Amino acid sequence: MTRNVLEVKELSTWFGTEDGQIAAVDRVSFVLKQGEVLSIVGESGCGKSVTAQSIMRLYEENGSVAYDGSILYDGADLLDHSPARMAKLRGNDISMIFQDPMSALNPVFTIGTQLTETIRAHRNVSRGEARRRAIEVLNAVGYPDPETGLRRYPHELSGGMRQRVVIAIAIACEPKILIADEPTTALDVTIQAQIVELIATLAKDRGMAVVFISHDLGLLAEVSHRVAVMYLGQIVELGTVAELFSQPAHPYTRGLMASALTLTGPLTHRLTTIAGTVPAITDRPTGCVFQDRCAYTTTQCRSQEPSTTELTGDHQVRCWNHDQLPAVLEGEPA
Ligand SMILES: Nc1ncnc2c1ncn2[C@@H]1O[C@H](COP(=O)(O)OP(=O)(O)OP(=O)(O)O)[C@@H](O)[C@H]1O
Ligand SMILES: [Mg+2]
């Protein structure tokens, strides 16, 4: 049995809005196993980034942001840690890669300085040792000629190379968990596939667990072990790639898949098969979160929140009607 490195239980994140405290992440639960790639998919505004940033505790817990639930890591709840202890964990135990590599790099310092400073912030090593380690991780991410690379500034690199450097910084201290929040959105399609492949290979070789966030089910399918589908702050379906792709149970998952099939490029912010967009968190309906865009909504869906149904194997869904849906849904290829 593979060990769980992270256990997220009933995690909620509330933001202060004009309508009061509203949950952007709503009782989200999942485990992350050692060496596995877990993907989180959903359209824009589903709560993917808020989930990721809550795990990293990147929102200050002040008057306007509050967390609930627990995030168990290494025998303790991250939500109980002091800000100082969290700061030590970030970049060392848990690393995050953001969408835009340019904003993750400092334009005024060389790649070498940024890499070695990250290493020296977490490891008590000499400059020489940090430099050696920097070259090693640049090599690991496929950066050609790392020795020269150390002297380059971010603007001298292509987008794909910059993202490789960002990944090198993220893995420099050998984190147990890597969270990649749409790490390829700014890149062209061939480079996207390379970067996704690279992250998956690093995870495999180093036993890192990865949370991979994307709009693009197609991109994730190749590298993920399990997939969590989010809608309006909730996980509506979670399963192994095999289960989810062969027997998607939630109408939303099926809509995402049908869209991925009908588009030639990556799935962007619009679903071709389900009209409308994700509502604002202040407009969360009573009952099922997906009711307003679902063609199969019943009175029960409008009044009662769907409970989690365990399907076969490692697969769960939150839909009252998952076993009564037609074999081919509207918009699905026959
Ligand atoms: N600081 C904040 N204050 C208030 N609401 C917020 C804040 N950050 C995010 N939200 C809201 O929380 C919801 C989820 O946002 P989130 O950024 O997690 O979406 P996402 O799934 O990552 O979307 P995308 O694919 O566009 O990155 C959105 O409705 C967003 O407007
Ligand atoms: Mg996001």
Short mmCIF file of C-alpha atoms and ligand atoms in Angstrom, two decimals:
data_model
loop_
_atom_site.label_atom_id
_atom_site.label_comp_id
_atom_site.label_asym_id
_atom_site.label_seq_id
_atom_site.Cartn_x
_atom_site.Cartn_y
_atom_site.Cartn_z
CA MET A 1 0.00 0.00 0.00
CA THR A 2 1.32 3.41 -0.94
CA ARG A 3 1.51 5.89 1.90
CA ASN A 4 -0.69 9.00 1.93
CA VAL A 5 1.56 12.08 1.97
CA LEU A 6 -1.31 14.51 2.24
CA GLU A 7 -4.86 14.13 3.55
CA VAL A 8 -7.20 17.00 2.86
CA LYS A 9 -10.38 16.64 4.89
CA GLU A 10 -13.47 18.79 4.50
CA LEU A 11 -11.34 21.79 3.59
CA SER A 12 -13.25 25.04 3.20
CA THR A 13 -11.86 28.48 2.43
CA TRP A 14 -14.05 31.52 3.00
CA PHE A 15 -13.48 34.98 1.62
CA GLY A 16 -15.08 38.12 2.94
CA THR A 17 -17.38 39.52 0.23
CA GLU A 18 -20.07 42.18 0.14
CA ASP A 19 -22.51 39.34 0.85
CA GLY A 20 -20.59 38.20 3.93
CA GLN A 21 -18.21 35.25 4.33
CA ILE A 22 -18.55 32.95 1.30
CA ALA A 23 -16.78 29.63 0.74
CA ALA A 24 -14.74 29.50 -2.50
CA VAL A 25 -13.64 25.99 -1.54
CA ASP A 26 -16.44 23.99 0.01
CA ARG A 27 -15.67 20.89 2.10
CA VAL A 28 -13.11 19.42 -0.26
CA SER A 29 -11.59 16.05 0.68
CA PHE A 30 -8.92 14.01 -1.05
CA VAL A 31 -5.76 12.10 -0.28
CA LEU A 32 -2.52 12.33 -2.16
CA LYS A 33 -0.38 9.20 -2.27
CA GLN A 34 3.37 9.09 -2.47
CA GLY A 35 4.55 9.24 -6.09
CA GLU A 36 1.11 9.81 -7.56
CA VAL A 37 -0.10 12.53 -9.89
CA LEU A 38 -3.53 13.76 -8.86
CA SER A 39 -5.14 16.18 -11.26
CA ILE A 40 -7.75 18.77 -10.45
CA VAL A 41 -9.84 19.86 -13.43
CA GLY A 42 -12.71 22.24 -13.95
CA GLU A 43 -13.55 25.47 -15.75
CA SER A 44 -12.39 28.88 -14.72
CA GLY A 45 -13.71 29.87 -11.30
CA CYS A 46 -14.27 26.34 -9.98
CA GLY A 47 -11.91 26.81 -7.04
CA LYS A 48 -8.83 24.96 -8.27
CA SER A 49 -6.33 27.70 -7.42
CA VAL A 50 -7.98 28.54 -4.12
CA THR A 51 -7.69 24.85 -3.16
CA ALA A 52 -3.99 24.81 -4.09
CA GLN A 53 -3.18 28.08 -2.39
CA SER A 54 -5.10 27.04 0.73
CA ILE A 55 -2.93 23.92 1.03
CA MET A 56 0.10 26.22 0.90
CA ARG A 57 -1.68 28.61 3.30
CA LEU A 58 -1.00 31.47 0.92
CA TYR A 59 -4.01 33.49 2.04
CA GLU A 60 -3.38 35.37 5.23
CA GLU A 61 -5.82 34.17 7.80
CA ASN A 62 -7.10 37.57 8.74
CA GLY A 63 -10.56 39.04 9.13
CA SER A 64 -11.51 38.37 5.53
CA VAL A 65 -10.12 34.85 4.93
CA ALA A 66 -10.87 31.80 7.05
CA TYR A 67 -10.16 28.08 6.67
CA ASP A 68 -11.98 25.08 8.07
CA GLY A 69 -11.32 21.33 7.97
CA SER A 70 -7.84 19.88 8.06
CA ILE A 71 -4.79 19.34 5.85
CA LEU A 72 -2.74 16.51 7.33
CA TYR A 73 0.91 16.38 6.37
CA ASP A 74 3.70 14.58 8.20
CA GLY A 75 1.57 13.82 11.25
CA ALA A 76 0.26 17.35 11.76
CA ASP A 77 -2.46 19.65 10.48
CA LEU A 78 -1.02 22.43 8.29
CA LEU A 79 -3.89 24.66 9.37
CA ASP A 80 -2.52 24.52 12.95
CA HIS A 81 1.02 25.56 12.01
CA SER A 82 2.38 28.98 12.87
CA PRO A 83 3.11 31.26 9.87
CA ALA A 84 6.84 30.77 10.55
CA ARG A 85 6.54 26.99 10.43
CA MET A 86 4.50 27.20 7.23
CA ALA A 87 7.14 29.44 5.66
CA LYS A 88 9.75 26.77 6.40
CA LEU A 89 7.63 24.07 4.77
CA ARG A 90 6.98 26.07 1.60
CA GLY A 91 9.59 25.40 -1.05
CA ASN A 92 11.11 22.68 1.10
CA ASP A 93 8.40 20.10 1.80
CA ILE A 94 5.71 21.46 -0.47
CA SER A 95 6.48 23.47 -3.60
CA MET A 96 4.23 25.24 -6.02
CA ILE A 97 4.58 26.16 -9.68
CA PHE A 98 2.36 28.92 -10.96
CA GLN A 99 0.90 29.57 -14.37
CA ASP A 100 3.12 32.45 -15.40
CA PRO A 101 6.84 31.63 -15.22
CA MET A 102 7.84 35.26 -15.69
CA SER A 103 6.10 36.36 -12.50
CA ALA A 104 7.74 33.48 -10.59
CA LEU A 105 11.23 34.65 -11.58
CA ASN A 106 12.89 37.87 -10.52
CA PRO A 107 13.94 39.80 -13.66
CA VAL A 108 16.94 41.47 -12.02
CA PHE A 109 18.76 38.33 -10.82
CA THR A 110 20.43 35.58 -12.82
CA ILE A 111 19.00 32.07 -12.87
CA GLY A 112 22.04 30.97 -10.87
CA THR A 113 21.43 33.47 -8.09
CA GLN A 114 17.75 32.59 -7.86
CA LEU A 115 18.42 28.87 -7.75
CA THR A 116 21.27 28.97 -5.25
CA GLU A 117 19.41 31.39 -2.97
CA THR A 118 16.42 29.08 -2.84
CA ILE A 119 18.71 26.17 -1.97
CA ARG A 120 20.59 28.15 0.68
CA ALA A 121 17.33 29.44 2.20
CA HIS A 122 16.37 25.87 3.09
CA ARG A 123 19.67 24.03 3.30
CA ASN A 124 22.71 24.86 5.33
CA VAL A 125 25.19 24.43 2.46
CA SER A 126 28.15 26.37 1.07
CA ARG A 127 27.89 28.51 -2.07
CA GLY A 128 29.88 25.89 -3.99
CA GLU A 129 27.59 23.09 -2.86
CA ALA A 130 24.49 25.16 -3.73
CA ARG A 131 25.95 25.84 -7.20
CA ARG A 132 26.63 22.15 -7.74
CA ARG A 133 23.06 21.36 -6.73
CA ALA A 134 21.74 24.13 -9.03
CA ILE A 135 23.54 22.57 -12.00
CA GLU A 136 22.18 19.17 -11.06
CA VAL A 137 18.54 20.33 -11.00
CA LEU A 138 18.90 22.33 -14.23
CA ASN A 139 20.17 19.11 -15.78
CA ALA A 140 17.22 17.20 -14.33
CA VAL A 141 14.72 19.56 -15.98
CA GLY A 142 16.42 19.24 -19.36
CA TYR A 143 18.07 22.65 -19.44
CA PRO A 144 20.83 22.50 -22.07
CA ASP A 145 24.26 23.62 -20.87
CA PRO A 146 23.35 24.39 -17.20
CA GLU A 147 26.77 25.99 -16.49
CA THR A 148 26.00 28.78 -18.98
CA GLY A 149 22.34 28.81 -17.88
CA LEU A 150 23.31 29.91 -14.38
CA ARG A 151 24.62 33.21 -15.79
CA ARG A 152 21.48 34.00 -17.81
CA TYR A 153 18.70 36.42 -16.85
CA PRO A 154 15.03 35.33 -17.17
CA HIS A 155 14.36 37.61 -20.19
CA GLU A 156 17.10 35.83 -22.15
CA LEU A 157 15.17 32.56 -22.08
CA SER A 158 12.22 31.25 -24.11
CA GLY A 159 8.92 30.66 -22.30
CA GLY A 160 9.48 26.90 -22.21
CA MET A 161 13.01 27.26 -20.81
CA ARG A 162 11.79 29.72 -18.18
CA GLN A 163 9.17 27.25 -17.05
CA ARG A 164 11.90 24.58 -16.82
CA VAL A 165 13.86 26.92 -14.56
CA VAL A 166 10.77 27.52 -12.42
CA ILE A 167 10.37 23.75 -12.09
CA ALA A 168 14.07 23.43 -11.21
CA ILE A 169 13.61 25.98 -8.40
CA ALA A 170 10.49 24.16 -7.20
CA ILE A 171 12.24 20.78 -6.97
CA ALA A 172 15.66 22.07 -5.83
CA CYS A 173 15.00 21.16 -2.21
CA GLU A 174 13.42 17.82 -3.05
CA PRO A 175 9.87 18.54 -1.89
CA LYS A 176 7.58 15.65 -1.01
CA ILE A 177 4.70 17.45 -2.73
CA LEU A 178 4.67 19.56 -5.87
CA ILE A 179 1.59 21.58 -6.72
CA ALA A 180 1.52 22.72 -10.35
CA ASP A 181 -1.23 25.25 -11.01
CA GLU A 182 -1.77 25.40 -14.77
CA PRO A 183 1.98 25.35 -15.36
CA THR A 184 1.69 25.22 -19.14
CA THR A 185 -1.11 27.62 -20.01
CA ALA A 186 1.25 30.32 -21.28
CA LEU A 187 3.14 27.89 -23.53
CA ASP A 188 2.48 26.55 -27.00
CA VAL A 189 1.00 23.09 -27.41
CA THR A 190 4.14 21.04 -28.11
CA ILE A 191 6.01 22.66 -25.21
CA GLN A 192 2.97 22.08 -22.96
CA ALA A 193 3.16 18.35 -23.56
CA GLN A 194 6.92 18.33 -22.84
CA ILE A 195 6.52 20.21 -19.57
CA VAL A 196 3.68 17.95 -18.39
CA GLU A 197 5.77 14.92 -19.29
CA LEU A 198 8.76 16.38 -17.43
CA ILE A 199 6.78 16.96 -14.24
CA ALA A 200 5.40 13.42 -14.38
CA THR A 201 8.86 11.93 -14.92
CA LEU A 202 10.34 13.93 -12.05
CA ALA A 203 7.52 12.74 -9.80
CA LYS A 204 8.17 9.14 -10.76
CA ASP A 205 11.94 9.29 -10.42
CA ARG A 206 11.93 11.19 -7.15
CA GLY A 207 8.82 9.70 -5.52
CA MET A 208 7.25 13.15 -5.36
CA ALA A 209 3.48 13.46 -5.16
CA VAL A 210 2.05 15.96 -7.62
CA VAL A 211 -1.18 17.93 -7.65
CA PHE A 212 -1.69 18.97 -11.25
CA ILE A 213 -4.22 21.69 -12.00
CA SER A 214 -5.59 22.30 -15.48
CA HIS A 215 -8.60 23.08 -17.63
CA ASP A 216 -7.43 20.50 -20.06
CA LEU A 217 -8.59 16.94 -19.41
CA GLY A 218 -6.78 15.72 -22.53
CA LEU A 219 -3.43 17.05 -21.35
CA LEU A 220 -3.86 15.45 -17.93
CA ALA A 221 -5.05 12.06 -19.06
CA GLU A 222 -1.59 10.97 -20.14
CA VAL A 223 0.19 11.65 -16.86
CA SER A 224 -2.40 11.41 -14.07
CA HIS A 225 -3.15 8.50 -11.79
CA ARG A 226 -6.33 10.02 -10.40
CA VAL A 227 -8.50 12.98 -11.35
CA ALA A 228 -10.68 15.23 -9.18
CA VAL A 229 -13.34 17.23 -11.01
CA MET A 230 -14.27 20.50 -9.31
CA TYR A 231 -17.32 22.65 -9.77
CA LEU A 232 -18.19 25.77 -7.81
CA GLY A 233 -15.83 24.96 -4.95
CA GLN A 234 -16.74 21.29 -4.58
CA ILE A 235 -15.24 18.04 -5.84
CA VAL A 236 -18.13 16.54 -7.79
CA GLU A 237 -16.30 13.45 -9.01
CA LEU A 238 -13.03 11.76 -8.12
CA GLY A 239 -11.58 8.61 -9.58
CA THR A 240 -8.67 6.83 -11.17
CA VAL A 241 -7.98 7.89 -14.74
CA ALA A 242 -9.14 4.50 -15.99
CA GLU A 243 -12.46 4.67 -14.07
CA LEU A 244 -13.13 8.30 -14.82
CA PHE A 245 -12.44 8.11 -18.53
CA SER A 246 -14.23 4.82 -19.12
CA GLN A 247 -17.18 5.49 -16.83
CA PRO A 248 -17.57 9.19 -16.07
CA ALA A 249 -20.52 9.48 -13.71
CA HIS A 250 -21.20 13.19 -13.24
CA PRO A 251 -22.95 15.16 -16.02
CA TYR A 252 -20.30 17.86 -15.55
CA THR A 253 -17.42 15.42 -16.06
CA ARG A 254 -19.18 14.10 -19.14
CA GLY A 255 -19.58 17.65 -20.43
CA LEU A 256 -15.88 18.35 -19.89
CA MET A 257 -15.00 15.18 -21.76
CA ALA A 258 -17.33 15.85 -24.66
CA SER A 259 -15.83 19.33 -24.98
CA ALA A 260 -12.31 17.98 -24.89
CA LEU A 261 -13.26 15.61 -27.72
CA THR A 262 -14.91 18.23 -29.89
CA LEU A 263 -12.10 20.75 -29.62
CA THR A 264 -8.89 20.42 -31.51
CA GLY A 265 -6.85 22.60 -29.18
CA PRO A 266 -6.81 22.61 -25.39
CA LEU A 267 -10.08 23.13 -23.54
CA THR A 268 -10.22 26.77 -22.61
CA HIS A 269 -12.79 28.66 -20.65
CA ARG A 270 -15.82 27.62 -22.65
CA LEU A 271 -17.61 24.31 -22.77
CA THR A 272 -19.06 23.52 -26.14
CA THR A 273 -21.56 21.04 -24.76
CA ILE A 274 -22.83 22.73 -21.60
CA ALA A 275 -24.24 26.20 -21.97
CA GLY A 276 -23.35 28.95 -19.53
CA THR A 277 -20.43 29.47 -17.18
CA VAL A 278 -19.54 28.80 -13.56
CA PRO A 279 -21.57 31.14 -11.28
CA ALA A 280 -19.88 33.47 -8.81
CA ILE A 281 -19.35 31.97 -5.37
CA THR A 282 -21.91 34.45 -4.04
CA ASP A 283 -24.54 32.78 -6.27
CA ARG A 284 -24.11 29.23 -4.98
CA PRO A 285 -27.56 27.57 -5.19
CA THR A 286 -29.19 25.43 -2.51
CA GLY A 287 -28.89 21.74 -3.41
CA CYS A 288 -26.58 20.59 -6.18
CA VAL A 289 -23.98 23.16 -7.29
CA PHE A 290 -24.37 22.13 -10.94
CA GLN A 291 -28.20 22.28 -11.09
CA ASP A 292 -28.48 25.41 -13.27
CA ARG A 293 -26.40 23.96 -16.11
CA CYS A 294 -27.52 20.37 -15.90
CA ALA A 295 -30.06 19.00 -18.37
CA TYR A 296 -31.14 16.35 -15.86
CA THR A 297 -31.92 18.47 -12.80
CA THR A 298 -34.84 17.26 -10.65
CA THR A 299 -36.65 18.86 -7.71
CA GLN A 300 -34.40 16.88 -5.37
CA CYS A 301 -31.30 18.46 -7.00
CA ARG A 302 -32.76 21.90 -6.29
CA SER A 303 -33.46 21.25 -2.62
CA GLN A 304 -30.91 18.73 -1.36
CA GLU A 305 -27.16 18.67 -1.72
CA PRO A 306 -26.08 15.36 -3.31
CA SER A 307 -24.31 13.02 -0.93
CA THR A 308 -21.09 11.32 -2.01
CA THR A 309 -21.71 7.95 -3.66
CA GLU A 310 -18.88 5.42 -3.70
CA LEU A 311 -18.83 3.66 -7.05
CA THR A 312 -16.66 0.73 -8.00
CA GLY A 313 -13.01 0.91 -7.03
CA ASP A 314 -11.45 4.25 -6.25
CA HIS A 315 -14.27 6.34 -7.70
CA GLN A 316 -16.85 8.62 -6.13
CA VAL A 317 -19.47 11.02 -7.41
CA ARG A 318 -21.86 13.64 -6.05
CA CYS A 319 -24.95 13.42 -8.21
CA TRP A 320 -28.44 12.22 -7.28
CA ASN A 321 -29.09 10.90 -10.76
CA HIS A 322 -25.73 9.48 -11.80
CA ASP A 323 -27.20 6.00 -12.33
CA GLN A 324 -30.25 7.26 -14.22
CA LEU A 325 -28.56 9.34 -16.89
CA PRO A 326 -29.04 8.40 -20.55
CA ALA A 327 -26.24 6.39 -22.13
CA VAL A 328 -25.54 9.29 -24.47
CA LEU A 329 -26.00 12.79 -23.05
CA GLU A 330 -26.88 15.87 -25.05
CA GLY A 331 -23.77 17.04 -26.88
CA GLU A 332 -21.90 13.76 -26.46
CA PRO A 333 -20.71 11.99 -29.57
CA ALA A 334 -22.99 9.00 -30.20
N1 LIG B 1 -9.19 36.57 -2.83
C1 LIG B 1 -10.41 36.28 -3.21
N2 LIG B 1 -11.50 36.93 -2.70
C2 LIG B 1 -12.76 36.64 -3.08
N3 LIG B 1 -13.07 35.68 -3.99
C3 LIG B 1 -12.04 35.01 -4.54
C4 LIG B 1 -10.66 35.28 -4.19
N4 LIG B 1 -9.86 34.44 -4.91
C5 LIG B 1 -10.71 33.70 -5.67
N5 LIG B 1 -12.00 34.03 -5.44
C6 LIG B 1 -13.19 33.44 -6.07
O1 LIG B 1 -13.16 32.05 -5.80
C7 LIG B 1 -13.64 31.30 -6.92
C8 LIG B 1 -12.62 30.25 -7.31
O2 LIG B 1 -11.47 30.90 -7.84
P1 LIG B 1 -10.19 30.11 -8.34
O3 LIG B 1 -9.17 31.12 -8.64
O4 LIG B 1 -9.85 29.05 -7.38
O5 LIG B 1 -10.72 29.44 -9.68
P2 LIG B 1 -9.90 28.47 -10.66
O6 LIG B 1 -10.65 27.19 -10.72
O7 LIG B 1 -8.48 28.42 -10.26
O8 LIG B 1 -10.08 29.25 -12.05
P3 LIG B 1 -9.01 29.46 -13.26
O9 LIG B 1 -9.15 28.24 -14.08
O10 LIG B 1 -9.53 30.68 -13.96
O11 LIG B 1 -7.66 29.65 -12.68
C9 LIG B 1 -13.92 32.32 -8.01
O12 LIG B 1 -15.31 32.59 -8.00
C10 LIG B 1 -13.15 33.54 -7.59
O13 LIG B 1 -13.77 34.71 -8.04
MG MG B 2 -6.72 29.08 -11.15
#
